[in-house]
């Protein structure tokens, strides 16, 4: 009599049966108690410390996971607080600004060619100041006989601002772009990209900290942009973007446009809308991204999307936020909206709705981007570099993105900013802006 028994062999990390035939002795066979050796380690796979493979014998997994989570969260919260100061309930509190001078005062006379703006190529707060300079014609050549260095009227790459060196025709207000690289900056992140020919034309500084420290020796604080300086008097004017927007709009020099972004009859409405947009949208995305508690995050998300829904409804009835002509409120909203899908929706966890889900806001965004300013050395389309912004946020805000991996999109081209907006027949300046000339 023959009996068939089954033995086991190890093959490729798994047990496979092997049948063999042998004489039956009539005895019951004892089960095999020989331990199956573990599979050979794959040297091509990095498992870190392999903690989850041995944790239960040395330390219960529940304690291991709880301890690592607590330590990781403490380290993360500490880094976020350094980057973005917090209230006791885990809500982001934006620091105040130290320089609040005004062009037009006795200390800072309104003169063509006297002032210089330092603007970060990825920064929405810098972007709003640049927009005013473009719309007001402050980037027109101060010598009417000069020929603009002429970026194309519509940027096809969104990268015109990145390569701006401050050279070319002299304009009423000059500016230099900075790149965000905290590994090169001595404080903060803004440095001059000397490799692309961008240098500091006022002090010859290497980074923005050196500008602050030279103009205000012993400066202590954050070296933020935008920063407007008096290049002749070698003094800082202001580093508060809201003040810069208002004062640059009021700066009227020969050869500038007649655009008025804050006409007197709309000023109360503009101020009220500005406050709402700043708290809930401009700063709202940062409050979302830098929140360190769930309750703080949930509160600002409700607030932000409530205001975005309100703005979407408002734009269903008018071309711009306060009627058929744009105002300062539009200028202050645009930098956040144009970065929203490419940056904030992901890294700041603002993903409940994208701008693409708001048809009126999306059309308004394209309408703003396509505005033309005759004679300007920079157009609205050249004031934003979406791909540089994505790179800056995802690589430098490392507490929010420890891997440093940059998502593949949306890119500048994905946003289709040059597509028809369907919100008006003309993008000419005189058709979309209020004039200070009666």
mmCIF file of C-alpha atoms in Angstrom, residues 28-388:
data_model
loop_
_atom_site.group_PDB
_atom_site.id
_atom_site.type_symbol
_atom_site.label_atom_id
_atom_site.label_comp_id
_atom_site.label_asym_id
_atom_site.label_seq_id
_atom_site.Cartn_x
_atom_site.Cartn_y
_atom_site.Cartn_z
ATOM 1 C CA UNK A 28 0.484 8.423 12.155
ATOM 2 C CA UNK A 29 2.957 10.988 10.851
ATOM 3 C CA UNK A 30 3.919 13.752 13.205
ATOM 4 C CA UNK A 31 3.574 17.256 11.802
ATOM 5 C CA UNK A 32 6.774 18.939 10.714
ATOM 6 C CA UNK A 33 7.925 21.412 13.332
ATOM 7 C CA UNK A 34 10.971 22.703 11.511
ATOM 8 C CA UNK A 35 10.878 26.527 11.294
ATOM 9 C CA UNK A 36 10.606 28.001 7.844
ATOM 10 C CA UNK A 37 13.474 30.464 7.379
ATOM 11 C CA UNK A 38 12.544 34.060 6.546
ATOM 12 C CA UNK A 39 13.011 35.186 2.974
ATOM 13 C CA UNK A 40 16.363 36.626 2.118
ATOM 14 C CA UNK A 41 16.500 40.399 2.469
ATOM 15 C CA UNK A 42 16.163 42.313 -0.771
ATOM 16 C CA UNK A 43 19.080 44.712 -0.700
ATOM 17 C CA UNK A 44 17.429 46.822 -3.394
ATOM 18 C CA UNK A 45 14.569 47.767 -1.026
ATOM 19 C CA UNK A 46 15.157 50.377 1.707
ATOM 20 C CA UNK A 47 12.834 49.735 4.659
ATOM 21 C CA UNK A 48 14.333 52.325 6.956
ATOM 22 C CA UNK A 49 14.752 50.699 10.387
ATOM 23 C CA UNK A 50 12.086 48.043 9.601
ATOM 24 C CA UNK A 51 10.357 49.060 12.831
ATOM 25 C CA UNK A 52 6.998 47.618 11.846
ATOM 26 C CA UNK A 53 8.550 44.178 11.319
ATOM 27 C CA UNK A 54 9.891 43.694 14.854
ATOM 28 C CA UNK A 55 8.073 46.272 16.964
ATOM 29 C CA UNK A 56 5.691 43.934 18.798
ATOM 30 C CA UNK A 57 8.500 41.826 20.334
ATOM 31 C CA UNK A 58 10.630 44.720 21.536
ATOM 32 C CA UNK A 59 8.034 47.480 21.963
ATOM 33 C CA UNK A 60 4.281 47.242 21.429
ATOM 34 C CA UNK A 61 3.371 48.743 18.077
ATOM 35 C CA UNK A 62 0.705 50.952 19.658
ATOM 36 C CA UNK A 63 3.333 52.634 21.852
ATOM 37 C CA UNK A 64 5.809 52.916 18.999
ATOM 38 C CA UNK A 65 3.312 54.575 16.646
ATOM 39 C CA UNK A 66 1.969 56.897 19.358
ATOM 40 C CA UNK A 67 5.477 57.991 20.338
ATOM 41 C CA UNK A 68 6.595 58.655 16.777
ATOM 42 C CA UNK A 69 3.399 60.591 15.990
ATOM 43 C CA UNK A 70 3.800 62.739 19.097
ATOM 44 C CA UNK A 71 7.448 63.490 18.376
ATOM 45 C CA UNK A 72 6.809 64.208 14.711
ATOM 46 C CA UNK A 73 3.885 66.509 15.500
ATOM 47 C CA UNK A 74 5.869 68.428 18.126
ATOM 48 C CA UNK A 75 8.747 68.961 15.690
ATOM 49 C CA UNK A 76 6.315 69.987 12.927
ATOM 50 C CA UNK A 77 4.442 72.461 15.139
ATOM 51 C CA UNK A 78 7.733 74.008 16.257
ATOM 52 C CA UNK A 79 8.882 74.501 12.663
ATOM 53 C CA UNK A 80 5.527 75.973 11.616
ATOM 54 C CA UNK A 81 5.605 78.427 14.540
ATOM 55 C CA UNK A 82 9.050 79.604 13.443
ATOM 56 C CA UNK A 83 7.750 80.049 9.924
ATOM 57 C CA UNK A 84 4.300 81.379 10.785
ATOM 58 C CA UNK A 85 3.581 82.702 14.325
ATOM 59 C CA UNK A 86 0.567 81.100 16.010
ATOM 60 C CA UNK A 87 -2.135 82.059 18.465
ATOM 61 C CA UNK A 88 -2.833 79.780 21.423
ATOM 62 C CA UNK A 89 -5.609 78.031 19.497
ATOM 63 C CA UNK A 90 -3.297 77.138 16.591
ATOM 64 C CA UNK A 91 -4.327 79.929 14.208
ATOM 65 C CA UNK A 92 -1.789 81.777 12.062
ATOM 66 C CA UNK A 93 -1.095 85.402 13.022
ATOM 67 C CA UNK A 94 0.655 87.469 10.353
ATOM 68 C CA UNK A 95 3.480 89.647 11.752
ATOM 69 C CA UNK A 96 3.192 93.438 11.611
ATOM 70 C CA UNK A 97 5.382 95.602 9.386
ATOM 71 C CA UNK A 98 7.990 98.075 10.617
ATOM 72 C CA UNK A 99 8.231 100.615 7.788
ATOM 73 C CA UNK A 100 5.173 102.680 6.905
ATOM 74 C CA UNK A 101 6.430 105.802 5.134
ATOM 75 C CA UNK A 102 4.440 107.388 2.308
ATOM 76 C CA UNK A 103 5.569 108.732 -1.036
ATOM 77 C CA UNK A 104 4.266 112.291 -1.315
ATOM 78 C CA UNK A 105 5.130 113.255 2.259
ATOM 79 C CA UNK A 106 7.818 115.866 2.914
ATOM 80 C CA UNK A 107 10.333 113.104 3.655
ATOM 81 C CA UNK A 108 9.588 111.271 0.406
ATOM 82 C CA UNK A 109 8.743 113.728 -2.404
ATOM 83 C CA UNK A 110 6.933 112.459 -5.488
ATOM 84 C CA UNK A 111 9.693 112.427 -8.100
ATOM 85 C CA UNK A 112 10.185 110.328 -11.208
ATOM 86 C CA UNK A 113 13.099 107.887 -10.988
ATOM 87 C CA UNK A 114 13.542 108.268 -7.231
ATOM 88 C CA UNK A 115 11.954 105.041 -5.947
ATOM 89 C CA UNK A 116 12.846 101.399 -6.364
ATOM 90 C CA UNK A 117 10.736 98.340 -5.549
ATOM 91 C CA UNK A 118 12.136 94.960 -4.526
ATOM 92 C CA UNK A 119 9.610 92.295 -5.516
ATOM 93 C CA UNK A 120 9.693 88.523 -5.041
ATOM 94 C CA UNK A 121 8.869 86.640 -8.212
ATOM 95 C CA UNK A 122 6.626 84.134 -6.404
ATOM 96 C CA UNK A 123 5.011 86.451 -3.836
ATOM 97 C CA UNK A 124 1.327 87.498 -4.065
ATOM 98 C CA UNK A 125 1.921 90.547 -1.843
ATOM 99 C CA UNK A 126 4.617 91.772 -4.248
ATOM 100 C CA UNK A 127 2.374 90.950 -7.166
ATOM 101 C CA UNK A 128 -0.319 93.420 -6.093
ATOM 102 C CA UNK A 129 2.229 96.267 -5.943
ATOM 103 C CA UNK A 130 3.557 95.401 -9.404
ATOM 104 C CA UNK A 131 0.019 95.343 -10.798
ATOM 105 C CA UNK A 132 -0.573 98.908 -9.641
ATOM 106 C CA UNK A 133 2.736 100.023 -11.140
ATOM 107 C CA UNK A 134 1.726 98.513 -14.493
ATOM 108 C CA UNK A 135 -1.830 99.888 -14.507
ATOM 109 C CA UNK A 136 -0.740 103.360 -13.421
ATOM 110 C CA UNK A 137 1.939 103.557 -16.093
ATOM 111 C CA UNK A 138 4.752 103.802 -13.543
ATOM 112 C CA UNK A 139 6.669 101.268 -15.623
ATOM 113 C CA UNK A 140 6.506 103.421 -18.713
ATOM 114 C CA UNK A 141 9.853 104.990 -19.686
ATOM 115 C CA UNK A 142 10.345 108.266 -17.818
ATOM 116 C CA UNK A 143 11.942 109.646 -20.998
ATOM 117 C CA UNK A 144 9.195 109.701 -23.654
ATOM 118 C CA UNK A 145 11.855 109.293 -26.352
ATOM 119 C CA UNK A 146 12.926 105.939 -24.891
ATOM 120 C CA UNK A 147 11.761 102.763 -26.518
ATOM 121 C CA UNK A 148 10.370 100.137 -24.127
ATOM 122 C CA UNK A 149 12.361 96.950 -23.812
ATOM 123 C CA UNK A 150 8.969 95.528 -24.704
ATOM 124 C CA UNK A 151 7.968 92.224 -23.338
ATOM 125 C CA UNK A 152 5.248 90.864 -25.573
ATOM 126 C CA UNK A 153 1.811 92.247 -24.861
ATOM 127 C CA UNK A 154 0.728 88.796 -23.730
ATOM 128 C CA UNK A 155 3.254 86.565 -22.020
ATOM 129 C CA UNK A 156 3.191 83.020 -23.326
ATOM 130 C CA UNK A 157 5.175 81.538 -20.478
ATOM 131 C CA UNK A 158 4.192 83.640 -17.489
ATOM 132 C CA UNK A 159 7.896 84.072 -16.766
ATOM 133 C CA UNK A 160 8.612 87.627 -17.904
ATOM 134 C CA UNK A 161 8.970 88.902 -14.350
ATOM 135 C CA UNK A 162 11.540 86.266 -13.396
ATOM 136 C CA UNK A 163 14.158 87.580 -15.789
ATOM 137 C CA UNK A 164 13.686 91.270 -14.948
ATOM 138 C CA UNK A 165 17.088 92.722 -14.077
ATOM 139 C CA UNK A 166 16.191 96.378 -13.580
ATOM 140 C CA UNK A 167 18.106 97.330 -16.714
ATOM 141 C CA UNK A 168 16.631 98.930 -19.826
ATOM 142 C CA UNK A 169 14.788 102.249 -20.149
ATOM 143 C CA UNK A 170 14.506 104.260 -16.949
ATOM 144 C CA UNK A 171 10.961 104.137 -15.640
ATOM 145 C CA UNK A 172 9.109 106.366 -13.185
ATOM 146 C CA UNK A 173 9.500 103.671 -10.513
ATOM 147 C CA UNK A 174 12.075 100.927 -11.071
ATOM 148 C CA UNK A 175 11.968 97.412 -9.704
ATOM 149 C CA UNK A 176 14.133 94.343 -9.315
ATOM 150 C CA UNK A 177 12.890 90.792 -8.906
ATOM 151 C CA UNK A 178 14.123 88.492 -6.161
ATOM 152 C CA UNK A 179 14.107 84.712 -6.030
ATOM 153 C CA UNK A 180 13.155 82.695 -2.963
ATOM 154 C CA UNK A 181 16.159 80.677 -1.781
ATOM 155 C CA UNK A 182 16.601 80.467 2.014
ATOM 156 C CA UNK A 183 19.717 78.338 1.565
ATOM 157 C CA UNK A 184 21.482 81.391 0.110
ATOM 158 C CA UNK A 185 19.801 84.198 2.053
ATOM 159 C CA UNK A 186 21.303 85.231 5.381
ATOM 160 C CA UNK A 187 17.847 86.007 6.789
ATOM 161 C CA UNK A 188 14.502 85.260 5.201
ATOM 162 C CA UNK A 189 14.547 83.849 1.703
ATOM 163 C CA UNK A 190 14.895 86.629 -0.863
ATOM 164 C CA UNK A 191 18.131 86.840 -2.860
ATOM 165 C CA UNK A 192 19.288 88.377 -6.136
ATOM 166 C CA UNK A 193 19.711 85.858 -8.933
ATOM 167 C CA UNK A 194 23.177 86.949 -10.029
ATOM 168 C CA UNK A 195 23.431 83.926 -12.308
ATOM 169 C CA UNK A 196 20.730 85.492 -14.479
ATOM 170 C CA UNK A 197 22.217 88.961 -14.306
ATOM 171 C CA UNK A 198 19.923 90.260 -11.561
ATOM 172 C CA UNK A 199 21.841 92.560 -9.203
ATOM 173 C CA UNK A 200 20.879 95.142 -6.604
ATOM 174 C CA UNK A 201 21.049 98.523 -8.385
ATOM 175 C CA UNK A 202 20.818 100.605 -5.200
ATOM 176 C CA UNK A 203 23.280 99.142 -2.662
ATOM 177 C CA UNK A 204 24.881 96.245 -4.526
ATOM 178 C CA UNK A 205 23.507 93.870 -1.888
ATOM 179 C CA UNK A 206 23.587 90.092 -2.210
ATOM 180 C CA UNK A 207 20.241 89.471 -0.549
ATOM 181 C CA UNK A 208 17.297 91.381 0.888
ATOM 182 C CA UNK A 209 18.674 91.162 4.433
ATOM 183 C CA UNK A 210 21.670 93.228 3.319
ATOM 184 C CA UNK A 211 19.312 95.843 1.844
ATOM 185 C CA UNK A 212 17.450 96.092 5.167
ATOM 186 C CA UNK A 213 20.628 96.119 7.241
ATOM 187 C CA UNK A 214 22.317 98.756 5.072
ATOM 188 C CA UNK A 215 19.315 101.074 4.970
ATOM 189 C CA UNK A 216 18.469 100.461 8.644
ATOM 190 C CA UNK A 217 21.685 99.361 10.446
ATOM 191 C CA UNK A 218 21.125 96.673 13.046
ATOM 192 C CA UNK A 219 17.672 95.868 11.656
ATOM 193 C CA UNK A 220 15.951 93.129 13.600
ATOM 194 C CA UNK A 221 12.886 91.498 12.136
ATOM 195 C CA UNK A 222 11.695 89.677 9.068
ATOM 196 C CA UNK A 223 13.188 90.728 5.741
ATOM 197 C CA UNK A 224 9.965 90.781 3.764
ATOM 198 C CA UNK A 225 9.060 91.875 0.256
ATOM 199 C CA UNK A 226 7.663 93.969 -1.311
ATOM 200 C CA UNK A 227 10.028 96.674 -0.162
ATOM 201 C CA UNK A 228 9.958 100.214 -1.575
ATOM 202 C CA UNK A 229 13.082 102.318 -1.044
ATOM 203 C CA UNK A 230 14.129 105.880 -1.753
ATOM 204 C CA UNK A 231 17.114 105.199 -4.020
ATOM 205 C CA UNK A 232 18.341 108.798 -3.827
ATOM 206 C CA UNK A 233 17.951 109.266 -0.100
ATOM 207 C CA UNK A 234 19.045 105.662 0.604
ATOM 208 C CA UNK A 235 16.115 105.060 2.964
ATOM 209 C CA UNK A 236 13.326 102.530 3.285
ATOM 210 C CA UNK A 237 9.867 103.888 2.516
ATOM 211 C CA UNK A 238 7.516 100.968 3.219
ATOM 212 C CA UNK A 239 7.268 97.188 3.326
ATOM 213 C CA UNK A 240 3.472 97.017 3.793
ATOM 214 C CA UNK A 241 1.861 95.914 0.527
ATOM 215 C CA UNK A 242 -1.578 97.394 1.262
ATOM 216 C CA UNK A 243 -0.033 100.823 1.864
ATOM 217 C CA UNK A 244 2.093 100.477 -1.263
ATOM 218 C CA UNK A 245 -0.954 99.729 -3.404
ATOM 219 C CA UNK A 246 -2.730 102.870 -2.204
ATOM 220 C CA UNK A 247 0.305 105.200 -2.423
ATOM 221 C CA UNK A 248 1.402 103.967 -5.865
ATOM 222 C CA UNK A 249 -2.114 104.544 -7.149
ATOM 223 C CA UNK A 250 -1.921 108.136 -5.847
ATOM 224 C CA UNK A 251 1.533 108.762 -7.360
ATOM 225 C CA UNK A 252 0.868 110.787 -10.511
ATOM 226 C CA UNK A 253 3.832 111.731 -12.673
ATOM 227 C CA UNK A 254 4.100 113.115 -16.215
ATOM 228 C CA UNK A 255 3.548 110.360 -18.760
ATOM 229 C CA UNK A 256 1.672 108.050 -16.392
ATOM 230 C CA UNK A 257 -1.819 106.789 -17.135
ATOM 231 C CA UNK A 258 -4.904 108.540 -15.806
ATOM 232 C CA UNK A 259 -6.109 105.339 -14.142
ATOM 233 C CA UNK A 260 -7.633 105.704 -10.680
ATOM 234 C CA UNK A 261 -8.007 102.422 -8.813
ATOM 235 C CA UNK A 262 -9.573 104.054 -5.749
ATOM 236 C CA UNK A 263 -12.004 106.747 -6.948
ATOM 237 C CA UNK A 264 -13.402 108.824 -4.096
ATOM 238 C CA UNK A 265 -17.045 107.925 -4.723
ATOM 239 C CA UNK A 266 -16.263 104.198 -4.318
ATOM 240 C CA UNK A 267 -13.705 104.406 -1.529
ATOM 241 C CA UNK A 268 -15.984 103.229 1.333
ATOM 242 C CA UNK A 269 -17.058 100.188 -0.718
ATOM 243 C CA UNK A 270 -13.480 99.473 -1.788
ATOM 244 C CA UNK A 271 -12.194 99.589 1.796
ATOM 245 C CA UNK A 272 -14.956 97.308 3.069
ATOM 246 C CA UNK A 273 -14.393 94.770 0.295
ATOM 247 C CA UNK A 274 -10.617 94.963 0.726
ATOM 248 C CA UNK A 275 -10.937 94.050 4.401
ATOM 249 C CA UNK A 276 -13.142 91.061 3.620
ATOM 250 C CA UNK A 277 -10.888 89.830 0.811
ATOM 251 C CA UNK A 278 -7.745 90.220 2.909
ATOM 252 C CA UNK A 279 -9.040 88.433 5.999
ATOM 253 C CA UNK A 280 -10.828 85.574 4.269
ATOM 254 C CA UNK A 281 -9.027 85.043 0.951
ATOM 255 C CA UNK A 282 -5.596 86.739 0.662
ATOM 256 C CA UNK A 283 -4.626 85.791 4.196
ATOM 257 C CA UNK A 284 -7.225 83.033 4.369
ATOM 258 C CA UNK A 285 -5.157 80.649 2.260
ATOM 259 C CA UNK A 286 -2.181 81.202 4.570
ATOM 260 C CA UNK A 287 -4.341 80.788 7.662
ATOM 261 C CA UNK A 288 -5.491 77.455 6.223
ATOM 262 C CA UNK A 289 -2.018 76.235 5.352
ATOM 263 C CA UNK A 290 -0.358 77.305 8.593
ATOM 264 C CA UNK A 291 -3.116 76.220 10.990
ATOM 265 C CA UNK A 292 -1.783 73.754 13.556
ATOM 266 C CA UNK A 293 -5.141 72.583 14.927
ATOM 267 C CA UNK A 294 -8.143 71.073 13.172
ATOM 268 C CA UNK A 295 -10.520 73.617 14.697
ATOM 269 C CA UNK A 296 -8.488 76.579 13.413
ATOM 270 C CA UNK A 297 -8.312 75.044 9.940
ATOM 271 C CA UNK A 298 -12.034 74.208 9.809
ATOM 272 C CA UNK A 299 -13.001 77.728 10.880
ATOM 273 C CA UNK A 300 -10.980 79.493 8.194
ATOM 274 C CA UNK A 301 -12.119 77.064 5.494
ATOM 275 C CA UNK A 302 -15.770 77.857 6.218
ATOM 276 C CA UNK A 303 -14.978 81.567 6.184
ATOM 277 C CA UNK A 304 -12.886 81.469 3.007
ATOM 278 C CA UNK A 305 -15.291 79.463 0.885
ATOM 279 C CA UNK A 306 -18.208 81.541 2.107
ATOM 280 C CA UNK A 307 -16.505 84.678 0.790
ATOM 281 C CA UNK A 308 -15.449 82.991 -2.474
ATOM 282 C CA UNK A 309 -19.067 81.953 -3.047
ATOM 283 C CA UNK A 310 -20.098 85.549 -2.403
ATOM 284 C CA UNK A 311 -17.529 86.889 -4.881
ATOM 285 C CA UNK A 312 -18.644 84.353 -7.489
ATOM 286 C CA UNK A 313 -22.217 85.596 -7.139
ATOM 287 C CA UNK A 314 -21.087 89.228 -7.295
ATOM 288 C CA UNK A 315 -19.223 88.596 -10.561
ATOM 289 C CA UNK A 316 -22.321 87.090 -12.146
ATOM 290 C CA UNK A 317 -23.818 90.595 -12.241
ATOM 291 C CA UNK A 318 -20.801 92.733 -13.172
ATOM 292 C CA UNK A 319 -17.537 92.474 -15.063
ATOM 293 C CA UNK A 320 -15.436 93.449 -12.039
ATOM 294 C CA UNK A 321 -16.014 93.356 -8.291
ATOM 295 C CA UNK A 322 -17.531 96.832 -7.995
ATOM 296 C CA UNK A 323 -19.095 97.330 -11.391
ATOM 297 C CA UNK A 324 -17.899 97.383 -14.966
ATOM 298 C CA UNK A 325 -14.529 98.953 -14.163
ATOM 299 C CA UNK A 326 -11.794 97.464 -12.054
ATOM 300 C CA UNK A 327 -10.716 98.927 -8.731
ATOM 301 C CA UNK A 328 -8.137 98.313 -6.048
ATOM 302 C CA UNK A 329 -10.308 95.441 -4.792
ATOM 303 C CA UNK A 330 -9.760 93.551 -8.062
ATOM 304 C CA UNK A 331 -6.025 94.210 -7.883
ATOM 305 C CA UNK A 332 -5.830 92.797 -4.364
ATOM 306 C CA UNK A 333 -7.859 89.673 -5.172
ATOM 307 C CA UNK A 334 -6.151 88.697 -8.440
ATOM 308 C CA UNK A 335 -2.763 87.479 -7.059
ATOM 309 C CA UNK A 336 -4.479 84.958 -4.769
ATOM 310 C CA UNK A 337 -6.969 83.719 -7.343
ATOM 311 C CA UNK A 338 -4.374 83.231 -10.084
ATOM 312 C CA UNK A 339 -2.213 81.090 -7.725
ATOM 313 C CA UNK A 340 -5.088 79.196 -6.138
ATOM 314 C CA UNK A 341 -5.329 76.030 -8.235
ATOM 315 C CA UNK A 342 -1.602 75.721 -8.942
ATOM 316 C CA UNK A 343 -0.413 76.308 -5.368
ATOM 317 C CA UNK A 344 -2.892 76.894 -2.557
ATOM 318 C CA UNK A 345 -5.374 74.130 -3.361
ATOM 319 C CA UNK A 346 -2.720 71.537 -2.579
ATOM 320 C CA UNK A 347 -0.030 72.819 -0.252
ATOM 321 C CA UNK A 348 -2.437 74.906 1.879
ATOM 322 C CA UNK A 349 -5.204 72.256 1.824
ATOM 323 C CA UNK A 350 -7.713 74.551 0.081
ATOM 324 C CA UNK A 351 -9.167 71.752 -2.009
ATOM 325 C CA UNK A 352 -12.896 71.802 -1.358
ATOM 326 C CA UNK A 353 -13.323 73.823 -4.554
ATOM 327 C CA UNK A 354 -10.841 74.980 -7.161
ATOM 328 C CA UNK A 355 -11.030 78.234 -9.088
ATOM 329 C CA UNK A 356 -11.878 76.053 -12.081
ATOM 330 C CA UNK A 357 -15.118 75.227 -10.227
ATOM 331 C CA UNK A 358 -16.076 78.921 -10.148
ATOM 332 C CA UNK A 359 -16.953 79.964 -13.728
ATOM 333 C CA UNK A 360 -17.302 83.677 -12.966
ATOM 334 C CA UNK A 361 -14.101 83.933 -10.923
ATOM 335 C CA UNK A 362 -12.241 81.954 -13.599
ATOM 336 C CA UNK A 363 -13.480 84.238 -16.374
ATOM 337 C CA UNK A 364 -12.696 87.328 -14.299
ATOM 338 C CA UNK A 365 -9.154 85.991 -13.684
ATOM 339 C CA UNK A 366 -8.547 85.644 -17.447
ATOM 340 C CA UNK A 367 -10.084 89.075 -18.046
ATOM 341 C CA UNK A 368 -7.639 90.650 -15.582
ATOM 342 C CA UNK A 369 -4.652 88.809 -17.043
ATOM 343 C CA UNK A 370 -5.402 90.059 -20.569
ATOM 344 C CA UNK A 371 -5.596 93.819 -19.789
ATOM 345 C CA UNK A 372 -3.261 95.877 -21.993
ATOM 346 C CA UNK A 373 -1.339 99.002 -20.901
ATOM 347 C CA UNK A 374 0.075 100.973 -23.858
ATOM 348 C CA UNK A 375 3.765 101.846 -23.588
ATOM 349 C CA UNK A 376 4.463 99.863 -20.426
ATOM 350 C CA UNK A 377 7.710 97.903 -20.208
ATOM 351 C CA UNK A 378 5.710 95.184 -18.440
ATOM 352 C CA UNK A 379 2.141 94.021 -18.999
ATOM 353 C CA UNK A 380 -0.279 92.455 -16.512
ATOM 354 C CA UNK A 381 0.377 89.090 -18.156
ATOM 355 C CA UNK A 382 4.061 89.403 -17.289
ATOM 356 C CA UNK A 383 3.591 90.158 -13.596
ATOM 357 C CA UNK A 384 3.041 86.551 -12.560
ATOM 358 C CA UNK A 385 5.210 83.456 -12.922
ATOM 359 C CA UNK A 386 2.982 80.542 -11.951
ATOM 360 C CA UNK A 387 5.613 77.858 -12.346
ATOM 361 C CA UNK A 388 8.136 79.796 -10.224
#
